[in-house]
PDB file of C-alpha atoms in Angstrom:
ATOM      1  CA  MET F   1       0.000   0.000   0.000  1.00  0.00           C
ATOM      2  CA  ARG F   2       1.244   3.488  -0.852  1.00  0.00           C
ATOM      3  CA  ALA F   3      -0.479   6.764  -0.140  1.00  0.00           C
ATOM      4  CA  PHE F   4      -1.895   8.641  -3.118  1.00  0.00           C
ATOM      5  CA  THR F   5      -1.748   5.668  -5.500  1.00  0.00           C
ATOM      6  CA  PRO F   6      -5.036   5.253  -7.424  1.00  0.00           C
ATOM      7  CA  GLY F   7      -6.061   2.052  -5.647  1.00  0.00           C
ATOM      8  CA  CYS F   8      -5.307   3.342  -2.178  1.00  0.00           C
ATOM      9  CA  GLN F   9      -6.561   6.883  -2.622  1.00  0.00           C
ATOM     10  CA  ALA F  10      -9.691   6.104  -4.610  1.00  0.00           C
ATOM     11  CA  HIS F  11     -10.772   2.638  -3.462  1.00  0.00           C
ATOM     12  CA  HIS F  12      -9.087   1.515  -0.244  1.00  0.00           C
ATOM     13  CA  LEU F  13      -8.896   4.400   2.240  1.00  0.00           C
ATOM     14  CA  PRO F  14     -12.108   6.352   1.455  1.00  0.00           C
ATOM     15  CA  PRO F  15     -14.539   3.540   2.376  1.00  0.00           C
ATOM     16  CA  TYR F  16     -12.816   3.149   5.754  1.00  0.00           C
ATOM     17  CA  ILE F  17     -13.309   6.862   6.371  1.00  0.00           C
ATOM     18  CA  GLU F  18     -16.908   6.823   5.127  1.00  0.00           C
ATOM     19  CA  LYS F  19     -17.838   3.694   7.105  1.00  0.00           C
ATOM     20  CA  PHE F  20     -15.928   4.440  10.290  1.00  0.00           C
ATOM     21  CA  ASP F  21     -19.159   4.964  12.265  1.00  0.00           C
ATOM     22  CA  GLU F  22     -20.415   1.544  11.107  1.00  0.00           C
ATOM     23  CA  LEU F  23     -17.105  -0.004  12.144  1.00  0.00           C
ATOM     24  CA  LYS F  24     -17.340   1.687  15.557  1.00  0.00           C
ATOM     25  CA  LYS F  25     -20.871   0.331  16.058  1.00  0.00           C
ATOM     26  CA  LYS F  26     -19.435  -3.147  15.539  1.00  0.00           C
ATOM     27  CA  GLY F  27     -16.754  -2.582  18.183  1.00  0.00           C
ATOM     28  CA  VAL F  28     -13.823  -1.163  16.204  1.00  0.00           C
ATOM     29  CA  ASP F  29     -11.812   1.381  18.191  1.00  0.00           C
ATOM     30  CA  ILE F  30      -9.039   2.166  15.724  1.00  0.00           C
ATOM     31  CA  VAL F  31      -8.448   1.725  12.014  1.00  0.00           C
ATOM     32  CA  ALA F  32      -4.686   1.682  11.488  1.00  0.00           C
ATOM     33  CA  VAL F  33      -3.511   2.138   7.918  1.00  0.00           C
ATOM     34  CA  ILE F  34       0.081   1.071   7.314  1.00  0.00           C
ATOM     35  CA  ALA F  35       1.835   2.224   4.153  1.00  0.00           C
ATOM     36  CA  SER F  36       5.421   2.226   2.978  1.00  0.00           C
ATOM     37  CA  ASN F  37       5.521   6.017   2.673  1.00  0.00           C
ATOM     38  CA  ASP F  38       7.429   8.203   5.122  1.00  0.00           C
ATOM     39  CA  ALA F  39       5.697  10.018   7.977  1.00  0.00           C
ATOM     40  CA  TRP F  40       5.562  13.317   6.055  1.00  0.00           C
ATOM     41  CA  VAL F  41       3.647  11.752   3.186  1.00  0.00           C
ATOM     42  CA  MET F  42       1.335   9.950   5.599  1.00  0.00           C
ATOM     43  CA  CYS F  43       0.621  13.249   7.355  1.00  0.00           C
ATOM     44  CA  ALA F  44      -0.178  14.913   4.020  1.00  0.00           C
ATOM     45  CA  TRP F  45      -2.388  11.969   3.037  1.00  0.00           C
ATOM     46  CA  GLY F  46      -4.320  12.394   6.264  1.00  0.00           C
ATOM     47  CA  LYS F  47      -4.817  16.111   5.611  1.00  0.00           C
ATOM     48  CA  VAL F  48      -5.994  15.544   2.035  1.00  0.00           C
ATOM     49  CA  ASN F  49      -8.513  12.987   3.316  1.00  0.00           C
ATOM     50  CA  LYS F  50      -9.590  15.180   6.264  1.00  0.00           C
ATOM     51  CA  ILE F  51      -8.515  12.665   8.900  1.00  0.00           C
ATOM     52  CA  HIS F  52      -8.300  14.493  12.219  1.00  0.00           C
ATOM     53  CA  GLY F  53      -7.604  12.098  15.097  1.00  0.00           C
ATOM     54  CA  ASP F  54     -10.984  10.433  14.797  1.00  0.00           C
ATOM     55  CA  GLY F  55      -9.802   6.860  15.301  1.00  0.00           C
ATOM     56  CA  ILE F  56      -8.062   6.443  11.963  1.00  0.00           C
ATOM     57  CA  LEU F  57      -4.287   6.255  12.202  1.00  0.00           C
ATOM     58  CA  LEU F  58      -2.014   6.542   9.173  1.00  0.00           C
ATOM     59  CA  MET F  59       1.217   4.765  10.021  1.00  0.00           C
ATOM     60  CA  SER F  60       4.531   4.705   8.174  1.00  0.00           C
ATOM     61  CA  ASP F  61       6.473   1.502   7.533  1.00  0.00           C
ATOM     62  CA  THR F  62       9.136   2.645   5.083  1.00  0.00           C
ATOM     63  CA  LYS F  63      11.061  -0.641   5.244  1.00  0.00           C
ATOM     64  CA  THR F  64       7.866  -2.736   5.002  1.00  0.00           C
ATOM     65  CA  PHE F  65       8.858  -4.721   8.081  1.00  0.00           C
ATOM     66  CA  PHE F  66       5.267  -5.531   9.002  1.00  0.00           C
ATOM     67  CA  SER F  67       4.296  -6.808   5.549  1.00  0.00           C
ATOM     68  CA  LYS F  68       7.547  -8.731   5.146  1.00  0.00           C
ATOM     69  CA  GLU F  69       6.985 -10.445   8.500  1.00  0.00           C
ATOM     70  CA  HIS F  70       3.703 -11.819   7.153  1.00  0.00           C
ATOM     71  CA  ALA F  71       4.925 -12.274   3.533  1.00  0.00           C
ATOM     72  CA  TRP F  72       2.342  -9.694   2.446  1.00  0.00           C
ATOM     73  CA  GLN F  73       4.461  -7.434   0.261  1.00  0.00           C
ATOM     74  CA  ALA F  74       3.007  -6.092  -2.978  1.00  0.00           C
ATOM     75  CA  GLY F  75       5.732  -7.779  -5.038  1.00  0.00           C
ATOM     76  CA  MET F  76       6.940  -4.481  -6.466  1.00  0.00           C
ATOM     77  CA  GLY F  77      10.047  -3.701  -4.412  1.00  0.00           C
ATOM     78  CA  ASP F  78       9.672  -2.356  -0.906  1.00  0.00           C
ATOM     79  CA  ARG F  79       5.920  -1.896  -0.942  1.00  0.00           C
ATOM     80  CA  ASN F  80       3.311  -3.143   1.461  1.00  0.00           C
ATOM     81  CA  GLY F  81       0.682  -5.381   0.017  1.00  0.00           C
ATOM     82  CA  ARG F  82      -2.972  -4.486   0.371  1.00  0.00           C
ATOM     83  CA  TRP F  83      -4.398  -6.390   3.284  1.00  0.00           C
ATOM     84  CA  ALA F  84      -6.700  -6.136   6.298  1.00  0.00           C
ATOM     85  CA  MET F  85      -6.417  -7.531   9.799  1.00  0.00           C
ATOM     86  CA  VAL F  86      -8.797  -7.380  12.759  1.00  0.00           C
ATOM     87  CA  ILE F  87      -7.029  -7.566  16.095  1.00  0.00           C
ATOM     88  CA  GLU F  88      -9.318  -8.095  19.060  1.00  0.00           C
ATOM     89  CA  LYS F  89      -8.871  -6.368  22.421  1.00  0.00           C
ATOM     90  CA  ASP F  90      -7.254  -9.521  23.842  1.00  0.00           C
ATOM     91  CA  GLY F  91      -4.667  -9.521  21.027  1.00  0.00           C
ATOM     92  CA  THR F  92      -6.114 -12.392  19.032  1.00  0.00           C
ATOM     93  CA  ILE F  93      -6.486 -11.989  15.293  1.00  0.00           C
ATOM     94  CA  SER F  94     -10.028 -12.716  14.132  1.00  0.00           C
ATOM     95  CA  TYR F  95      -9.578 -11.718  10.488  1.00  0.00           C
ATOM     96  CA  ALA F  96      -6.507 -11.512   8.266  1.00  0.00           C
ATOM     97  CA  GLU F  97      -6.662 -11.438   4.493  1.00  0.00           C
ATOM     98  CA  ASN F  98      -4.217 -10.338   1.811  1.00  0.00           C
ATOM     99  CA  GLU F  99      -5.178  -9.317  -1.714  1.00  0.00           C
ATOM    100  CA  LYS F 100      -3.926 -11.843  -4.276  1.00  0.00           C
ATOM    101  CA  ASP F 101      -3.794  -9.060  -6.869  1.00  0.00           C
ATOM    102  CA  PRO F 102      -1.946  -6.055  -5.371  1.00  0.00           C
ATOM    103  CA  ARG F 103      -4.189  -3.728  -7.393  1.00  0.00           C
ATOM    104  CA  GLY F 104      -7.417  -5.171  -5.993  1.00  0.00           C
ATOM    105  CA  VAL F 105      -9.561  -4.082  -3.079  1.00  0.00           C
ATOM    106  CA  THR F 106     -11.746  -7.042  -2.189  1.00  0.00           C
ATOM    107  CA  VAL F 107     -10.775  -8.944   0.966  1.00  0.00           C
ATOM    108  CA  SER F 108      -8.959  -5.886   2.358  1.00  0.00           C
ATOM    109  CA  GLY F 109     -11.755  -3.390   1.853  1.00  0.00           C
ATOM    110  CA  ALA F 110     -14.020  -1.873   4.470  1.00  0.00           C
ATOM    111  CA  ASP F 111     -17.040  -3.892   3.305  1.00  0.00           C
ATOM    112  CA  ALA F 112     -15.135  -7.175   3.648  1.00  0.00           C
ATOM    113  CA  VAL F 113     -14.035  -6.258   7.163  1.00  0.00           C
ATOM    114  CA  LEU F 114     -17.541  -5.142   8.157  1.00  0.00           C
ATOM    115  CA  SER F 115     -18.951  -8.457   6.946  1.00  0.00           C
ATOM    116  CA  LYS F 116     -16.596 -10.339   9.293  1.00  0.00           C
ATOM    117  CA  LEU F 117     -17.345  -8.327  12.443  1.00  0.00           C
TER     118      LEU F 117
END
Protein backbone atom coordinates (compact mmCIF):
# COMPACT_ATOMS: atom_id res chain seq x y z
CA MET A 1 0.00 0.00 0.00
CA ARG A 2 1.24 3.49 -0.85
CA ALA A 3 -0.48 6.76 -0.14
CA PHE A 4 -1.89 8.64 -3.12
CA THR A 5 -1.75 5.67 -5.50
CA PRO A 6 -5.04 5.25 -7.42
CA GLY A 7 -6.06 2.05 -5.65
CA CYS A 8 -5.31 3.34 -2.18
CA GLN A 9 -6.56 6.88 -2.62
CA ALA A 10 -9.69 6.10 -4.61
CA HIS A 11 -10.77 2.64 -3.46
CA HIS A 12 -9.09 1.52 -0.24
CA LEU A 13 -8.90 4.40 2.24
CA PRO A 14 -12.11 6.35 1.45
CA PRO A 15 -14.54 3.54 2.38
CA TYR A 16 -12.82 3.15 5.75
CA ILE A 17 -13.31 6.86 6.37
CA GLU A 18 -16.91 6.82 5.13
CA LYS A 19 -17.84 3.69 7.11
CA PHE A 20 -15.93 4.44 10.29
CA ASP A 21 -19.16 4.96 12.26
CA GLU A 22 -20.41 1.54 11.11
CA LEU A 23 -17.11 0.00 12.14
CA LYS A 24 -17.34 1.69 15.56
CA LYS A 25 -20.87 0.33 16.06
CA LYS A 26 -19.44 -3.15 15.54
CA GLY A 27 -16.75 -2.58 18.18
CA VAL A 28 -13.82 -1.16 16.20
CA ASP A 29 -11.81 1.38 18.19
CA ILE A 30 -9.04 2.17 15.72
CA VAL A 31 -8.45 1.73 12.01
CA ALA A 32 -4.69 1.68 11.49
CA VAL A 33 -3.51 2.14 7.92
CA ILE A 34 0.08 1.07 7.31
CA ALA A 35 1.84 2.22 4.15
CA SER A 36 5.42 2.23 2.98
CA ASN A 37 5.52 6.02 2.67
CA ASP A 38 7.43 8.20 5.12
CA ALA A 39 5.70 10.02 7.98
CA TRP A 40 5.56 13.32 6.06
CA VAL A 41 3.65 11.75 3.19
CA MET A 42 1.33 9.95 5.60
CA CYS A 43 0.62 13.25 7.35
CA ALA A 44 -0.18 14.91 4.02
CA TRP A 45 -2.39 11.97 3.04
CA GLY A 46 -4.32 12.39 6.26
CA LYS A 47 -4.82 16.11 5.61
CA VAL A 48 -5.99 15.54 2.04
CA ASN A 49 -8.51 12.99 3.32
CA LYS A 50 -9.59 15.18 6.26
CA ILE A 51 -8.52 12.67 8.90
CA HIS A 52 -8.30 14.49 12.22
CA GLY A 53 -7.60 12.10 15.10
CA ASP A 54 -10.98 10.43 14.80
CA GLY A 55 -9.80 6.86 15.30
CA ILE A 56 -8.06 6.44 11.96
CA LEU A 57 -4.29 6.26 12.20
CA LEU A 58 -2.01 6.54 9.17
CA MET A 59 1.22 4.76 10.02
CA SER A 60 4.53 4.70 8.17
CA ASP A 61 6.47 1.50 7.53
CA THR A 62 9.14 2.64 5.08
CA LYS A 63 11.06 -0.64 5.24
CA THR A 64 7.87 -2.74 5.00
CA PHE A 65 8.86 -4.72 8.08
CA PHE A 66 5.27 -5.53 9.00
CA SER A 67 4.30 -6.81 5.55
CA LYS A 68 7.55 -8.73 5.15
CA GLU A 69 6.99 -10.45 8.50
CA HIS A 70 3.70 -11.82 7.15
CA ALA A 71 4.93 -12.27 3.53
CA TRP A 72 2.34 -9.69 2.45
CA GLN A 73 4.46 -7.43 0.26
CA ALA A 74 3.01 -6.09 -2.98
CA GLY A 75 5.73 -7.78 -5.04
CA MET A 76 6.94 -4.48 -6.47
CA GLY A 77 10.05 -3.70 -4.41
CA ASP A 78 9.67 -2.36 -0.91
CA ARG A 79 5.92 -1.90 -0.94
CA ASN A 80 3.31 -3.14 1.46
CA GLY A 81 0.68 -5.38 0.02
CA ARG A 82 -2.97 -4.49 0.37
CA TRP A 83 -4.40 -6.39 3.28
CA ALA A 84 -6.70 -6.14 6.30
CA MET A 85 -6.42 -7.53 9.80
CA VAL A 86 -8.80 -7.38 12.76
CA ILE A 87 -7.03 -7.57 16.10
CA GLU A 88 -9.32 -8.09 19.06
CA LYS A 89 -8.87 -6.37 22.42
CA ASP A 90 -7.25 -9.52 23.84
CA GLY A 91 -4.67 -9.52 21.03
CA THR A 92 -6.11 -12.39 19.03
CA ILE A 93 -6.49 -11.99 15.29
CA SER A 94 -10.03 -12.72 14.13
CA TYR A 95 -9.58 -11.72 10.49
CA ALA A 96 -6.51 -11.51 8.27
CA GLU A 97 -6.66 -11.44 4.49
CA ASN A 98 -4.22 -10.34 1.81
CA GLU A 99 -5.18 -9.32 -1.71
CA LYS A 100 -3.93 -11.84 -4.28
CA ASP A 101 -3.79 -9.06 -6.87
CA PRO A 102 -1.95 -6.05 -5.37
CA ARG A 103 -4.19 -3.73 -7.39
CA GLY A 104 -7.42 -5.17 -5.99
CA VAL A 105 -9.56 -4.08 -3.08
CA THR A 106 -11.75 -7.04 -2.19
CA VAL A 107 -10.77 -8.94 0.97
CA SER A 108 -8.96 -5.89 2.36
CA GLY A 109 -11.75 -3.39 1.85
CA ALA A 110 -14.02 -1.87 4.47
CA ASP A 111 -17.04 -3.89 3.30
CA ALA A 112 -15.13 -7.17 3.65
CA VAL A 113 -14.04 -6.26 7.16
CA LEU A 114 -17.54 -5.14 8.16
CA SER A 115 -18.95 -8.46 6.95
CA LYS A 116 -16.60 -10.34 9.29
CA LEU A 117 -17.34 -8.33 12.44
